[in-house]
Tab-separated table of C-alpha atoms in Angstrom:
chain	number	residue	atom	x	y	z
A	86	MET	CA	0.000	0.000	0.000
A	87	ARG	CA	2.812	2.366	0.896
A	88	CYS	CA	4.445	1.770	-2.498
A	89	ALA	CA	1.157	2.349	-4.331
A	90	ILE	CA	0.626	5.679	-2.574
A	91	PHE	CA	4.099	6.897	-3.536
A	92	LYS	CA	4.297	5.387	-6.996
A	93	GLN	CA	4.075	8.719	-8.783
A	94	VAL	CA	6.283	10.457	-6.207
A	95	SER	CA	9.213	8.187	-7.083
A	96	ARG	CA	9.896	9.739	-10.479
A	97	PHE	CA	10.182	13.164	-8.844
A	98	TYR	CA	13.039	11.831	-6.703
A	99	ARG	CA	14.753	10.270	-9.714
A	100	LYS	CA	14.693	13.669	-11.403
A	101	MET	CA	15.803	15.390	-8.195
A	102	PHE	CA	18.946	13.318	-7.747
A	103	GLN	CA	19.989	13.984	-11.350
A	104	HIS	CA	20.844	17.545	-10.348
A	105	GLU	CA	23.762	18.090	-8.003
A	106	GLU	CA	22.368	21.279	-6.482
A	107	GLN	CA	19.029	19.652	-5.707
A	108	GLN	CA	20.793	16.659	-4.227
A	109	LYS	CA	22.496	18.930	-1.717
A	110	SER	CA	19.241	20.494	-0.502
A	111	HIS	CA	16.916	17.479	-1.029
A	112	TYR	CA	14.182	20.019	-1.767
A	113	VAL	CA	11.268	18.878	-3.910
A	114	SER	CA	7.750	20.210	-4.444
A	115	ILE	CA	4.972	17.718	-5.152
A	116	SER	CA	1.959	19.107	-7.013
A	117	ARG	CA	-1.656	18.263	-6.128
A	118	ASN	CA	-2.102	15.640	-8.843
A	119	GLU	CA	0.995	13.805	-7.613
A	120	HIS	CA	-0.105	13.077	-4.025
A	121	ASN	CA	-3.163	11.680	-2.254
A	122	ILE	CA	-3.870	14.429	0.304
A	123	SER	CA	-7.319	15.994	0.011
A	124	ARG	CA	-8.790	18.890	1.979
A	125	LYS	CA	-11.803	16.730	2.847
A	126	ASN	CA	-9.488	14.678	5.089
A	127	ILE	CA	-8.095	17.761	6.837
A	128	SER	CA	-9.684	19.271	9.944
A	129	GLU	CA	-11.973	22.195	9.080
A	130	ASN	CA	-10.537	24.116	12.001
A	131	ALA	CA	-6.974	23.589	10.762
A	132	LEU	CA	-8.029	24.896	7.362
A	133	LYS	CA	-9.592	27.971	9.031
A	134	VAL	CA	-6.288	28.729	10.771
A	135	LEU	CA	-4.316	28.308	7.543
A	136	TYR	CA	-6.652	30.515	5.524
A	137	ARG	CA	-6.731	33.281	8.132
A	138	LEU	CA	-2.943	33.378	8.579
A	139	ASN	CA	-2.495	33.500	4.804
A	140	LYS	CA	-5.080	36.283	4.561
A	141	GLN	CA	-3.087	38.284	7.124
A	142	GLY	CA	-0.003	37.987	4.920
A	143	TYR	CA	1.796	35.175	6.762
A	144	GLU	CA	3.148	31.886	5.429
A	145	ALA	CA	1.375	28.916	7.002
A	146	TYR	CA	1.616	25.190	6.334
A	147	LEU	CA	0.283	21.945	7.722
A	148	VAL	CA	3.342	20.086	8.944
A	149	GLY	CA	4.655	16.920	10.529
A	150	GLY	CA	2.758	13.847	11.623
A	151	CYS	CA	-0.557	14.791	10.034
A	152	ILE	CA	1.063	14.972	6.579
A	153	ARG	CA	2.881	11.698	7.204
A	154	ASP	CA	-0.321	9.934	8.255
A	155	LEU	CA	-2.408	11.345	5.387
A	156	LEU	CA	0.208	10.150	2.887
A	157	LEU	CA	0.091	6.689	4.495
A	158	GLY	CA	-3.707	6.623	4.256
A	159	LYS	CA	-4.129	6.906	8.033
A	160	LYS	CA	-6.379	9.265	10.001
A	161	PRO	CA	-4.257	11.882	11.810
A	162	LYS	CA	-4.735	12.296	15.549
A	163	ASP	CA	-4.205	16.039	15.331
A	164	PHE	CA	-3.199	18.753	12.878
A	165	ASP	CA	-0.182	20.985	13.504
A	166	ILE	CA	0.720	24.174	11.669
A	167	ALA	CA	4.038	25.959	11.085
A	168	THR	CA	4.183	29.652	10.191
A	169	ASN	CA	6.505	32.620	9.931
A	170	ALA	CA	4.232	34.565	12.330
A	171	THR	CA	5.577	34.887	15.873
A	172	PRO	CA	3.484	33.570	18.795
A	173	GLU	CA	2.513	37.137	19.701
A	174	GLN	CA	1.440	37.884	16.123
A	175	ILE	CA	-0.612	34.686	16.040
A	176	GLN	CA	-2.354	35.715	19.253
A	177	LYS	CA	-3.349	39.045	17.668
A	178	VAL	CA	-4.984	37.200	14.746
A	179	PHE	CA	-6.947	34.710	16.900
A	180	ARG	CA	-8.937	35.680	19.965
A	181	ASN	CA	-9.350	31.985	20.813
A	182	CYS	CA	-5.562	31.623	21.181
A	183	ARG	CA	-3.390	30.964	24.197
A	184	LEU	CA	0.400	30.855	24.309
A	185	ILE	CA	2.066	27.969	26.145
A	186	GLY	CA	5.535	26.693	26.938
A	187	ARG	CA	8.890	28.194	27.894
A	188	ARG	CA	11.188	25.680	26.242
A	189	PHE	CA	9.205	25.864	22.992
A	190	ARG	CA	6.869	28.850	22.687
A	191	LEU	CA	3.678	27.618	20.981
A	192	ALA	CA	0.251	28.990	20.138
A	193	HIS	CA	-2.826	26.861	20.804
A	194	ILE	CA	-5.932	27.861	18.823
A	195	MET	CA	-8.972	26.551	20.703
A	196	PHE	CA	-12.021	25.217	18.819
A	197	GLY	CA	-14.042	23.543	21.571
A	198	LYS	CA	-12.388	20.194	22.254
A	199	GLU	CA	-10.072	20.473	19.242
A	200	ILE	CA	-6.781	22.332	19.625
A	201	ILE	CA	-4.786	23.396	16.587
A	202	GLU	CA	-1.144	23.814	17.575
A	203	VAL	CA	0.726	26.549	15.702
A	204	ALA	CA	4.519	26.875	15.906
A	205	THR	CA	6.734	29.594	14.506
A	206	PHE	CA	9.449	28.430	12.085
A	207	ARG	CA	12.519	27.458	14.103
A	208	GLY	CA	15.894	28.867	13.179
A	209	ASP	CA	19.462	27.710	13.841
A	210	HIS	CA	21.412	28.714	16.957
A	211	ASP	CA	24.417	30.272	15.224
A	212	GLY	CA	25.306	33.533	16.924
A	213	GLN	CA	22.800	33.002	19.732
A	214	SER	CA	24.013	33.406	23.298
A	215	GLU	CA	23.473	30.331	25.395
A	216	GLN	CA	22.547	32.549	28.339
A	217	THR	CA	19.726	34.511	26.690
A	218	ASN	CA	15.986	33.969	27.046
A	219	ILE	CA	15.948	32.938	23.385
A	220	SER	CA	18.082	29.783	23.478
A	221	LYS	CA	19.773	27.798	26.203
A	222	ARG	CA	21.400	24.370	26.471
A	223	SER	CA	22.409	22.180	29.391
A	224	GLN	CA	25.971	20.874	29.806
A	225	SER	CA	24.925	17.577	28.170
A	226	GLY	CA	23.699	19.451	25.086
A	227	MET	CA	19.972	19.263	25.853
A	228	LEU	CA	17.940	22.256	24.710
A	229	LEU	CA	16.426	23.975	27.730
A	230	ARG	CA	15.023	26.895	25.776
A	231	ASP	CA	14.560	27.188	22.028
A	232	ASN	CA	12.752	30.260	20.752
A	233	VAL	CA	15.052	31.061	17.835
A	234	TYR	CA	12.905	31.857	14.806
A	235	GLY	CA	13.877	31.401	11.166
A	236	THR	CA	12.756	30.360	7.689
A	237	ILE	CA	10.823	27.324	6.516
A	238	GLU	CA	14.093	25.809	5.232
A	239	GLN	CA	15.713	26.219	8.660
A	240	ASP	CA	12.566	24.898	10.336
A	241	ALA	CA	12.664	21.734	8.238
A	242	ILE	CA	16.255	21.021	9.256
A	243	ARG	CA	15.362	21.583	12.928
A	244	ARG	CA	12.638	18.934	12.869
A	245	ASP	CA	13.395	15.469	14.211
A	246	PHE	CA	12.732	12.936	11.436
A	247	THR	CA	12.786	13.337	7.665
A	248	MET	CA	9.238	11.972	7.386
A	249	ASN	CA	8.047	14.730	9.752
A	250	ALA	CA	9.670	17.543	7.743
A	251	LEU	CA	6.870	17.665	5.167
A	252	TYR	CA	4.806	20.822	4.617
A	253	TYR	CA	1.391	21.097	2.948
A	254	ASN	CA	0.587	24.445	1.328
A	255	VAL	CA	-3.168	25.110	1.198
A	256	LYS	CA	-2.629	27.940	-1.343
A	257	ASP	CA	-1.618	25.613	-4.177
A	258	PHE	CA	-2.095	22.165	-2.517
A	259	THR	CA	1.570	21.237	-2.960
A	260	ILE	CA	3.746	19.322	-0.517
A	261	ARG	CA	7.180	20.744	0.236
A	262	ASP	CA	9.913	18.269	1.189
A	263	TYR	CA	13.271	19.661	2.292
A	264	CYS	CA	14.942	16.560	3.799
A	265	GLY	CA	14.069	13.586	1.619
A	266	GLY	CA	11.189	12.597	3.886
A	267	LEU	CA	8.913	11.402	1.088
A	268	ASN	CA	11.573	9.021	-0.149
A	269	ASP	CA	12.199	7.665	3.375
A	270	LEU	CA	8.457	7.292	3.924
A	271	LYS	CA	8.128	5.410	0.644
A	272	ASN	CA	10.960	3.063	1.669
A	273	GLY	CA	9.776	2.654	5.263
A	274	ILE	CA	12.840	4.226	6.927
A	275	ILE	CA	12.988	6.200	10.183
A	276	ARG	CA	15.830	8.689	9.757
A	277	LEU	CA	16.885	11.561	12.016
A	278	ILE	CA	17.703	14.877	10.399
A	279	GLY	CA	21.267	15.963	11.136
A	280	ASP	CA	23.837	14.285	13.358
A	281	PRO	CA	21.999	11.690	15.498
A	282	GLN	CA	24.231	12.134	18.551
A	283	THR	CA	23.659	15.888	18.553
A	284	ARG	CA	19.925	15.533	18.007
A	285	TYR	CA	19.556	12.970	20.821
A	286	ARG	CA	21.552	15.178	23.167
A	287	GLU	CA	19.311	18.140	22.299
A	288	ASP	CA	16.293	16.104	23.375
A	289	PRO	CA	16.849	12.519	24.636
A	290	VAL	CA	13.107	11.791	24.269
A	291	ARG	CA	13.827	11.569	20.532
A	292	MET	CA	15.235	8.091	21.256
A	293	LEU	CA	11.812	7.050	22.550
A	294	ARG	CA	10.091	8.680	19.577
A	295	THR	CA	12.367	6.735	17.221
A	296	ILE	CA	11.263	3.479	18.820
A	297	ARG	CA	7.589	4.489	18.951
A	298	PHE	CA	7.429	5.404	15.273
A	299	ALA	CA	9.305	2.259	14.239
A	300	ALA	CA	6.755	0.108	16.094
A	301	LYS	CA	3.694	2.156	15.144
A	302	LEU	CA	4.488	2.471	11.429
A	303	ASN	CA	6.265	-0.883	11.079
A	304	MET	CA	9.313	0.865	9.640
A	305	LYS	CA	13.052	0.230	9.868
A	306	ILE	CA	15.374	2.502	11.821
A	307	ASP	CA	18.203	3.919	9.698
A	308	GLN	CA	21.516	2.497	10.914
A	309	ALA	CA	23.081	5.885	11.683
A	310	THR	CA	19.924	6.821	13.614
A	311	ALA	CA	20.006	3.571	15.592
A	312	ASP	CA	23.723	3.355	16.407
A	313	PRO	CA	24.002	5.961	19.235
A	314	ILE	CA	20.841	4.928	21.125
A	315	LYS	CA	22.342	2.332	23.472
A	316	THR	CA	25.244	4.619	24.374
A	317	LEU	CA	23.067	7.685	24.958
A	318	ALA	CA	20.154	5.884	26.660
A	319	PRO	CA	21.207	7.106	30.169
A	320	LEU	CA	20.483	10.687	29.039
A	321	LEU	CA	16.827	9.902	29.722
A	322	ASN	CA	17.713	10.384	33.402
A	323	ASN	CA	17.841	14.116	32.645
A	324	ILE	CA	14.208	14.226	31.479
A	325	PRO	CA	11.546	15.383	33.994
A	326	SER	CA	9.628	12.419	35.415
A	327	ALA	CA	6.255	13.999	34.526
A	328	ARG	CA	7.237	14.180	30.864
A	329	LEU	CA	8.414	10.564	30.918
A	330	PHE	CA	5.019	9.517	32.279
A	331	ASP	CA	3.325	11.096	29.258
A	332	GLU	CA	5.855	9.467	26.946
A	333	SER	CA	5.381	6.062	28.591
A	334	LEU	CA	1.654	6.171	27.811
A	335	LYS	CA	2.386	7.022	24.178
A	336	LEU	CA	4.792	4.092	24.031
A	337	LEU	CA	2.657	1.469	25.748
A	338	GLN	CA	-0.902	2.539	24.958
A	339	SER	CA	-0.562	3.422	21.294
A	340	GLY	CA	-2.004	0.148	20.025
A	341	HIS	CA	1.505	-1.186	19.332
A	342	GLY	CA	2.688	-1.585	22.911
A	343	TYR	CA	4.092	-5.096	22.633
A	344	ASN	CA	6.251	-4.362	19.574
A	345	THR	CA	7.364	-1.117	21.230
A	346	TYR	CA	8.372	-3.056	24.362
A	347	ILE	CA	10.489	-5.473	22.281
A	348	LEU	CA	12.293	-2.556	20.628
A	349	LEU	CA	12.780	-0.722	23.944
A	350	LYS	CA	14.499	-3.816	25.321
A	351	GLN	CA	16.555	-4.267	22.165
A	352	TYR	CA	17.927	-0.732	22.386
A	353	GLN	CA	18.378	-0.814	26.201
A	354	LEU	CA	15.819	1.929	26.781
A	355	PHE	CA	13.394	-0.163	28.828
A	356	GLU	CA	15.893	-0.416	31.668
A	357	GLN	CA	16.158	3.378	31.778
A	358	LEU	CA	12.383	3.749	32.155
A	359	PHE	CA	11.688	0.740	34.386
A	360	PRO	CA	14.852	-0.297	36.286
A	361	VAL	CA	12.679	-1.788	39.059
A	362	ILE	CA	11.346	-4.271	36.508
A	363	GLU	CA	14.365	-4.803	34.292
A	364	ARG	CA	16.680	-6.004	37.046
A	365	LEU	CA	14.312	-8.933	37.745
A	366	PHE	CA	14.285	-10.205	34.154
A	367	VAL	CA	15.730	-13.694	33.759
A	368	GLN	CA	18.328	-14.646	31.177
A	369	ASN	CA	16.026	-16.661	28.903
A	370	ASN	CA	13.263	-14.007	29.064
A	371	ASN	CA	10.839	-16.714	30.159
A	372	GLY	CA	10.104	-15.707	33.742
A	373	ASN	CA	6.673	-14.866	35.148
A	374	LEU	CA	7.505	-11.153	34.984
A	375	GLU	CA	8.301	-11.241	31.264
A	376	LYS	CA	5.192	-13.347	30.614
A	377	ILE	CA	2.790	-11.009	32.398
A	378	ILE	CA	4.243	-7.929	30.662
A	379	ALA	CA	3.834	-9.579	27.253
A	380	HIS	CA	0.309	-10.697	28.209
A	381	VAL	CA	-0.907	-7.294	29.399
A	382	LEU	CA	0.630	-5.430	26.448
A	383	LYS	CA	-0.869	-7.781	23.872
A	384	ASN	CA	-4.212	-7.514	25.641
A	385	THR	CA	-3.948	-3.706	25.651
A	386	ASP	CA	-3.121	-3.670	21.933
A	387	TYR	CA	-6.149	-5.890	21.262
A	388	ARG	CA	-8.489	-3.641	23.240
A	389	ILE	CA	-7.262	-0.496	21.468
A	390	GLU	CA	-7.654	-2.148	18.076
A	391	ASN	CA	-11.247	-3.029	18.975
A	392	LYS	CA	-12.053	0.472	20.300
A	393	GLN	CA	-12.290	-0.718	23.919
A	394	ARG	CA	-11.285	1.380	26.912
A	395	VAL	CA	-7.859	0.872	28.482
A	396	ASN	CA	-6.649	2.006	31.892
A	397	PRO	CA	-2.962	2.749	32.528
A	398	ALA	CA	-3.479	1.870	36.212
A	399	PHE	CA	-4.218	-1.744	35.257
A	400	LEU	CA	-1.270	-1.863	32.855
A	401	TYR	CA	1.117	-0.656	35.552
A	402	ALA	CA	-0.488	-2.906	38.181
A	403	ALA	CA	0.420	-5.900	36.011
A	404	PHE	CA	3.909	-4.527	35.286
A	405	PHE	CA	4.852	-4.143	38.951
A	406	TRP	CA	3.074	-7.127	40.540
A	407	TYR	CA	6.092	-9.465	40.580
A	408	PRO	CA	8.582	-6.746	41.652
A	409	ILE	CA	6.272	-6.066	44.613
A	410	ILE	CA	6.129	-9.759	45.514
A	411	GLU	CA	9.937	-9.932	45.293
A	412	GLN	CA	10.302	-6.850	47.503
A	413	THR	CA	7.737	-8.258	49.965
A	414	GLN	CA	9.870	-11.354	50.481
A	415	ILE	CA	12.970	-9.212	51.010
A	416	ASN	CA	11.149	-6.994	53.521
A	417	SER	CA	9.760	-10.012	55.356
A	418	ILE	CA	13.228	-11.551	55.787
A	419	GLU	CA	15.008	-8.323	56.678
A	420	SER	CA	12.411	-6.804	59.024
A	421	GLY	CA	10.635	-9.869	60.398
A	422	LEU	CA	7.246	-8.207	59.746
A	423	GLN	CA	4.083	-10.164	59.009
A	424	TYR	CA	3.474	-10.814	55.315
A	425	TYR	CA	0.714	-8.213	54.864
A	426	ASP	CA	2.821	-5.505	56.521
A	427	SER	CA	5.810	-6.454	54.375
A	428	PHE	CA	3.521	-6.332	51.338
A	429	SER	CA	2.322	-2.806	52.209
A	430	MET	CA	5.917	-1.697	52.703
A	431	ALA	CA	6.865	-3.211	49.342
A	432	ILE	CA	4.148	-1.229	47.562
A	433	ASN	CA	5.587	1.986	48.988
A	434	ASP	CA	9.182	0.964	48.200
A	435	VAL	CA	8.502	0.018	44.560
A	436	LEU	CA	6.289	3.012	43.805
A	437	SER	CA	8.710	5.414	45.458
A	438	GLU	CA	11.619	4.178	43.334
A	439	GLN	CA	9.662	4.038	40.085
A	440	CYS	CA	7.977	7.420	40.475
A	441	ARG	CA	11.349	9.129	40.687
A	442	ILE	CA	11.778	8.164	37.019
A	443	ILE	CA	8.201	8.095	35.727
A	444	ALA	CA	5.871	10.280	37.776
A	445	ILE	CA	2.799	8.048	37.884
A	446	PRO	CA	0.002	10.278	39.260
A	447	LYS	CA	-1.541	9.495	42.622
A	448	ARG	CA	-4.951	8.961	41.029
A	449	LEU	CA	-3.386	5.942	39.287
A	450	THR	CA	-1.161	4.662	42.085
A	451	ASN	CA	-4.199	4.586	44.405
A	452	VAL	CA	-6.016	2.346	41.917
A	453	MET	CA	-2.931	0.187	41.464
A	454	SER	CA	-2.640	-0.241	45.232
A	455	ASP	CA	-6.299	-1.340	45.465
A	456	ILE	CA	-5.773	-3.901	42.692
A	457	TRP	CA	-2.680	-5.303	44.414
A	458	ARG	CA	-4.258	-5.507	47.878
A	459	LEU	CA	-7.296	-7.274	46.455
A	460	GLN	CA	-4.994	-10.032	45.164
A	461	LEU	CA	-4.369	-11.007	48.798
A	462	ARG	CA	-7.949	-10.431	49.937
A	463	MET	CA	-9.397	-12.604	47.152
A	464	ARG	CA	-7.822	-15.672	48.743
A	465	LYS	CA	-9.964	-15.184	51.883
A	466	ARG	CA	-13.559	-15.776	50.826
A	467	GLU	CA	-15.286	-17.160	53.927
A	468	GLY	CA	-18.336	-15.579	55.592
A	469	LYS	CA	-19.178	-12.121	54.263
A	470	ARG	CA	-15.720	-11.470	52.854
A	471	ALA	CA	-16.471	-12.678	49.325
A	472	PHE	CA	-19.553	-10.437	49.104
A	473	ALA	CA	-17.591	-7.412	50.369
A	474	ILE	CA	-14.798	-8.022	47.857
A	475	LEU	CA	-17.317	-8.352	45.022
A	476	GLU	CA	-18.725	-4.907	45.905
A	477	HIS	CA	-15.307	-3.256	45.827
A	478	PRO	CA	-15.107	-0.638	43.023
A	479	LYS	CA	-11.870	-2.156	41.707
A	480	PHE	CA	-12.992	-5.785	41.893
A	481	ARG	CA	-13.233	-6.252	38.133
A	482	ALA	CA	-9.709	-4.947	37.508
A	483	ALA	CA	-8.381	-7.073	40.388
A	484	TYR	CA	-10.113	-10.153	39.001
A	485	ASP	CA	-8.610	-9.518	35.551
A	486	LEU	CA	-5.140	-9.410	37.096
A	487	LEU	CA	-5.871	-12.586	39.069
A	488	GLU	CA	-6.972	-14.344	35.891
A	489	MET	CA	-3.850	-13.150	34.082
A	490	ARG	CA	-1.638	-14.408	36.914
A	491	SER	CA	-3.425	-17.769	36.966
A	492	SER	CA	-2.711	-18.320	33.265
A	493	ILE	CA	0.984	-17.850	34.067
A	494	GLU	CA	1.398	-19.432	37.509
A	495	LYS	CA	-1.145	-22.271	37.068
A	496	GLY	CA	-1.750	-24.542	40.101
A	497	GLU	CA	-4.113	-23.388	42.872
A	498	LEU	CA	-4.415	-19.948	41.303
A	499	LEU	CA	-6.348	-21.489	38.402
A	500	ASP	CA	-8.932	-22.864	40.852
A	501	LEU	CA	-9.149	-19.517	42.643
A	502	ALA	CA	-9.705	-17.593	39.385
A	503	LYS	CA	-12.315	-20.125	38.276
A	504	TRP	CA	-14.162	-19.765	41.620
A	505	TRP	CA	-14.286	-15.964	41.325
A	506	ASP	CA	-15.357	-16.185	37.702
A	507	GLU	CA	-18.363	-18.273	38.711
A	508	PHE	CA	-19.115	-16.308	41.889
A	509	GLN	CA	-19.540	-12.974	40.120
A	510	HIS	CA	-22.010	-14.352	37.570
A	511	VAL	CA	-24.355	-16.645	39.556
A	512	SER	CA	-27.493	-15.885	41.564
A	513	THR	CA	-27.396	-14.746	45.202
A	514	GLU	CA	-28.585	-18.170	46.366
A	515	ARG	CA	-25.772	-19.855	44.480
A	516	LYS	CA	-23.256	-17.362	45.901
A	517	ILE	CA	-24.366	-18.230	49.460
A	518	SER	CA	-24.052	-21.919	48.631
A	519	MET	CA	-20.538	-21.473	47.230
A	520	VAL	CA	-19.356	-19.655	50.370
A	521	LYS	CA	-20.877	-22.346	52.621
A	522	GLN	CA	-19.146	-25.017	50.599
A	523	LEU	CA	-15.835	-23.245	51.276
A	524	GLY	CA	-16.525	-23.423	54.997
A	525	LYS	CA	-17.187	-27.174	54.821
A	526	SER	CA	-14.012	-27.753	52.812
A	527	ASN	CA	-11.972	-25.837	55.415
A	528	LYS	CA	-13.437	-27.908	58.262
A	529	ARG	CA	-12.501	-31.133	56.502
A	530	ARG	CA	-8.932	-29.869	56.075
A	531	ILE	CA	-8.710	-29.008	59.791
A	532	LYS	CA	-9.938	-32.479	60.815
A	533	ARG	CA	-7.310	-34.095	58.672
């Protein structure tokens, strides 16, 4: 399909590389009859922004992921715009505009629930003081502030991947390509613009984006783009934990979470995000921890594909279940506490360590804690306990984790999961009978 979409585009690149000057710049303009993008597939609100900026005398283009997705025949999640108007000039044109960000100054044009993000063309940093309010880097090379404005050509070079440096001009319906992105898209290649080491140091999250796009689009990572990742992976420690939480959701809840996980491990990025988990992996990758992660990610991908709701709290509850059990055993040996107290301490220990890297919000950690504690409570079903557990707001999520664990651990856990599966679906009379039967079974065990 990708080849069919870009069949006509190919001859433009053959012509382009015949000319030495064009080969240096990689610039090519694709006319309307040579690409598949139609205005009917573009957000009406994005078109309004483009038309109004053009009417005010500014250059304005659709740019980035929306162009990439439209060319691939996919529905874009959002529509971004690049312009030569400054954020302050944009705000004067649109009353429904708010300016956000210090590191990257952006304009958000609000249309109800839809937000059209408008960015001013980025320029290069030559001649800019590193101590000004315009541009600033950290000692590792990471951009802390980047409000240097420039031309569309400079903006293209400042973008991360070649496939994201594509601009759609609503005036004449052409696509502008400054970095060979159309050719890379046609060939299924993820390629960073510029020197990969420098670009990763500017923003280490680009390593995660490389992996995410490779998994999402089923594309290959260019060798030069891939080579520095393992070496530079520790730079993720410099990224704020709140930002890494947002990135982790994009990685694991994009509908391609399992393939993303495999690539994260391959490029040694998973251990930077989840050291609590990674250090418990076994050599043959066949431990219970690896199995439950694969299970929950495949299940999440399936639910997203079928338009079903997913909850990051459940995903993380599955991820950290075995690390918590491991830490519980350590706490029990070292402190001599009862198992439940050691378990509670382990929850705090694991979450405290993990949240220093990925700031999982309290609204999620509270749910995760309920799911984990119910795993212990679900073993004790006598009297009124089973009925109380069934009424717990997080029972269903806890049961799903129990069922997942039983498919991995087998043994008595299979019987426990089967009991709860029946208990939640039968009549009240049958529920009472099931609980009484448990009491009789316990008495027989005691007599023996």
